[in-house]
Amino acid sequence: MTIELHTWNTPNGRKISVALEEMGLPYKVVPVNITKGEQMAPGFLKLSPNNKIPAIVDPEGPDGKPVSIFESGAILLYLGEKTGKFLPKSLAGRIPVYEWLMWQMGGFGPMPGQVHHFIALENEQDRAYGLKRYMAETRRLYGVLDRRLEAHDFVAGDLSVADFAILGWAWRHPRHKVELADFPNVKRWYEALMARPAVKRGMDAKLD
């Protein structure tokens, strides 16, 4: 049964295409053109009441019944539960996955996203304060990640959905104006993930 991935070519969308490829789940992309406001369409709002991409529809959800899920973190946890992949079975093993997934959702996404916003402004005065604030916080978050990866191959020990979540945003490091050479452990982690065939397929998938 093919999962529908309602999305657009954004970091949050890439998290899910990478996860689906790594988990070997069949899926088809249903583009939601956020530049044209399609995320506000009534049909999409039934799937994602917060009018944000991505959302998925799994025709073979719990008890074999169709289910839709919104919010990328919730989707990753659902897919990990569904497949038994990239989500440890023990509670002790899941704790760091939960921690680093929430770290991404709460910080390493919203903060670089603000960089994306302010860097696109034409008015220099409008840009200056926002870029100073959010670029500093984005670099701080890269530093947090770099320290974590100093002693770990992946953020939660073994490769997990938390890595896929963070990768979606690290993928946009050029747009954040961040040189990965400044964060050598992040660079090593990023290059190792991007070398994986399934990650490459997820990154190359046409989402728009």
mmCIF file of C-alpha atoms in Angstrom, residues 38-156:
data_model
loop_
_atom_site.group_PDB
_atom_site.id
_atom_site.type_symbol
_atom_site.label_atom_id
_atom_site.label_comp_id
_atom_site.label_asym_id
_atom_site.label_seq_id
_atom_site.Cartn_x
_atom_site.Cartn_y
_atom_site.Cartn_z
ATOM 1 C CA GLU A 38 -2.070 25.483 -1.603
ATOM 2 C CA GLN A 39 -1.421 24.649 2.055
ATOM 3 C CA MET A 40 -4.545 26.675 2.836
ATOM 4 C CA ALA A 41 -6.825 24.585 0.610
ATOM 5 C CA PRO A 42 -9.704 22.910 2.504
ATOM 6 C CA GLY A 43 -8.624 19.456 1.365
ATOM 7 C CA PHE A 44 -5.135 19.888 2.766
ATOM 8 C CA LEU A 45 -6.404 21.466 5.981
ATOM 9 C CA LYS A 46 -8.304 18.242 6.664
ATOM 10 C CA LEU A 47 -4.906 16.502 6.761
ATOM 11 C CA SER A 48 -2.903 19.279 8.396
ATOM 12 C CA PRO A 49 -5.033 21.684 10.463
ATOM 13 C CA ASN A 50 -1.972 23.865 11.098
ATOM 14 C CA ASN A 51 -1.707 24.401 7.303
ATOM 15 C CA LYS A 52 1.940 23.343 7.258
ATOM 16 C CA ILE A 53 3.627 20.701 5.155
ATOM 17 C CA PRO A 54 4.338 17.811 5.319
ATOM 18 C CA ALA A 55 1.457 15.455 6.000
ATOM 19 C CA ILE A 56 1.070 11.807 5.080
ATOM 20 C CA VAL A 57 -1.839 9.500 4.399
ATOM 21 C CA ASP A 58 -1.160 5.853 5.150
ATOM 22 C CA PRO A 59 -3.901 3.654 3.640
ATOM 23 C CA GLU A 60 -2.746 0.817 5.873
ATOM 24 C CA GLY A 61 -2.558 2.453 9.273
ATOM 25 C CA PRO A 62 -3.295 1.004 12.719
ATOM 26 C CA ASP A 63 -5.669 -1.963 12.562
ATOM 27 C CA GLY A 64 -5.394 -1.796 8.780
ATOM 28 C CA LYS A 65 -7.395 1.422 8.590
ATOM 29 C CA PRO A 66 -6.331 4.585 6.718
ATOM 30 C CA VAL A 67 -4.754 7.301 8.826
ATOM 31 C CA SER A 68 -3.399 10.783 8.181
ATOM 32 C CA ILE A 69 -0.620 12.383 10.222
ATOM 33 C CA PHE A 70 0.679 15.949 10.271
ATOM 34 C CA GLU A 71 3.797 17.517 11.858
ATOM 35 C CA SER A 72 7.086 16.084 10.635
ATOM 36 C CA GLY A 73 8.218 14.887 14.068
ATOM 37 C CA ALA A 74 4.986 12.985 14.601
ATOM 38 C CA ILE A 75 5.285 11.485 11.121
ATOM 39 C CA LEU A 76 8.827 10.277 11.830
ATOM 40 C CA LEU A 77 7.811 8.672 15.102
ATOM 41 C CA TYR A 78 4.800 7.041 13.444
ATOM 42 C CA LEU A 79 6.912 5.627 10.627
ATOM 43 C CA GLY A 80 9.472 4.357 13.130
ATOM 44 C CA GLU A 81 6.709 2.639 15.094
ATOM 45 C CA LYS A 82 5.110 1.233 11.953
ATOM 46 C CA THR A 83 8.293 -0.290 10.570
ATOM 47 C CA GLY A 84 10.272 -0.977 13.726
ATOM 48 C CA LYS A 85 13.200 0.800 12.063
ATOM 49 C CA PHE A 86 15.344 3.685 13.305
ATOM 50 C CA LEU A 87 13.465 3.796 16.609
ATOM 51 C CA PRO A 88 14.871 1.679 19.456
ATOM 52 C CA LYS A 89 12.587 -0.881 21.059
ATOM 53 C CA SER A 90 13.638 -0.107 24.627
ATOM 54 C CA LEU A 91 12.487 3.015 26.438
ATOM 55 C CA ALA A 92 16.074 3.715 27.492
ATOM 56 C CA GLY A 93 17.120 3.642 23.861
ATOM 57 C CA ARG A 94 14.272 5.890 22.805
ATOM 58 C CA ILE A 95 15.011 8.661 25.280
ATOM 59 C CA PRO A 96 17.899 10.211 23.290
ATOM 60 C CA VAL A 97 15.875 9.858 20.077
ATOM 61 C CA TYR A 98 13.028 11.794 21.690
ATOM 62 C CA GLU A 99 15.454 14.387 23.080
ATOM 63 C CA TRP A 100 17.217 15.104 19.826
ATOM 64 C CA LEU A 101 14.045 14.992 17.764
ATOM 65 C CA MET A 102 12.476 17.587 20.082
ATOM 66 C CA TRP A 103 15.715 19.602 19.962
ATOM 67 C CA GLN A 104 15.362 19.776 16.205
ATOM 68 C CA MET A 105 11.653 20.574 16.250
ATOM 69 C CA GLY A 106 12.006 23.282 18.886
ATOM 70 C CA GLY A 107 15.280 24.892 17.798
ATOM 71 C CA PHE A 108 17.201 23.520 14.837
ATOM 72 C CA GLY A 109 14.472 24.386 12.387
ATOM 73 C CA PRO A 110 12.662 27.417 13.762
ATOM 74 C CA MET A 111 15.929 29.333 14.260
ATOM 75 C CA PRO A 112 17.506 28.648 10.827
ATOM 76 C CA GLY A 113 14.051 29.272 9.407
ATOM 77 C CA GLN A 114 14.245 32.807 10.752
ATOM 78 C CA VAL A 115 17.601 33.206 9.002
ATOM 79 C CA HIS A 116 15.860 32.157 5.782
ATOM 80 C CA HIS A 117 13.242 34.835 6.383
ATOM 81 C CA PHE A 118 15.480 37.762 7.264
ATOM 82 C CA ILE A 119 18.169 37.053 4.682
ATOM 83 C CA ALA A 120 15.553 37.430 1.950
ATOM 84 C CA LEU A 121 14.501 40.940 3.012
ATOM 85 C CA GLU A 122 15.588 43.754 0.732
ATOM 86 C CA ASN A 123 15.658 46.494 3.342
ATOM 87 C CA GLU A 124 19.049 46.419 5.071
ATOM 88 C CA GLN A 125 17.709 47.884 8.312
ATOM 89 C CA ASP A 126 14.979 45.261 8.461
ATOM 90 C CA ARG A 127 17.523 42.517 7.834
ATOM 91 C CA ALA A 128 20.297 43.580 10.177
ATOM 92 C CA TYR A 129 18.838 42.900 13.624
ATOM 93 C CA GLY A 130 17.066 39.674 12.658
ATOM 94 C CA LEU A 131 20.131 38.223 10.950
ATOM 95 C CA LYS A 132 22.417 39.097 13.841
ATOM 96 C CA ARG A 133 20.066 37.471 16.330
ATOM 97 C CA TYR A 134 19.093 34.347 14.433
ATOM 98 C CA MET A 135 22.431 33.638 12.806
ATOM 99 C CA ALA A 136 24.033 33.698 16.250
ATOM 100 C CA GLU A 137 21.435 31.283 17.610
ATOM 101 C CA THR A 138 21.743 29.044 14.559
ATOM 102 C CA ARG A 139 25.509 28.820 15.023
ATOM 103 C CA ARG A 140 25.005 28.068 18.711
ATOM 104 C CA LEU A 141 22.762 25.161 17.755
ATOM 105 C CA TYR A 142 25.327 23.857 15.290
ATOM 106 C CA GLY A 143 27.805 23.980 18.169
ATOM 107 C CA VAL A 144 25.465 21.967 20.398
ATOM 108 C CA LEU A 145 25.161 19.368 17.658
ATOM 109 C CA ASP A 146 28.917 19.344 17.065
ATOM 110 C CA ARG A 147 29.628 18.634 20.733
ATOM 111 C CA ARG A 148 27.082 15.819 20.774
ATOM 112 C CA LEU A 149 28.607 14.217 17.697
ATOM 113 C CA GLU A 150 32.109 14.401 19.108
ATOM 114 C CA ALA A 151 31.427 11.217 21.072
ATOM 115 C CA HIS A 152 28.605 9.713 18.970
ATOM 116 C CA ASP A 153 28.400 8.543 15.371
ATOM 117 C CA PHE A 154 24.743 9.585 15.320
ATOM 118 C CA VAL A 155 22.821 11.857 17.660
ATOM 119 C CA ALA A 156 21.069 9.109 19.619
#
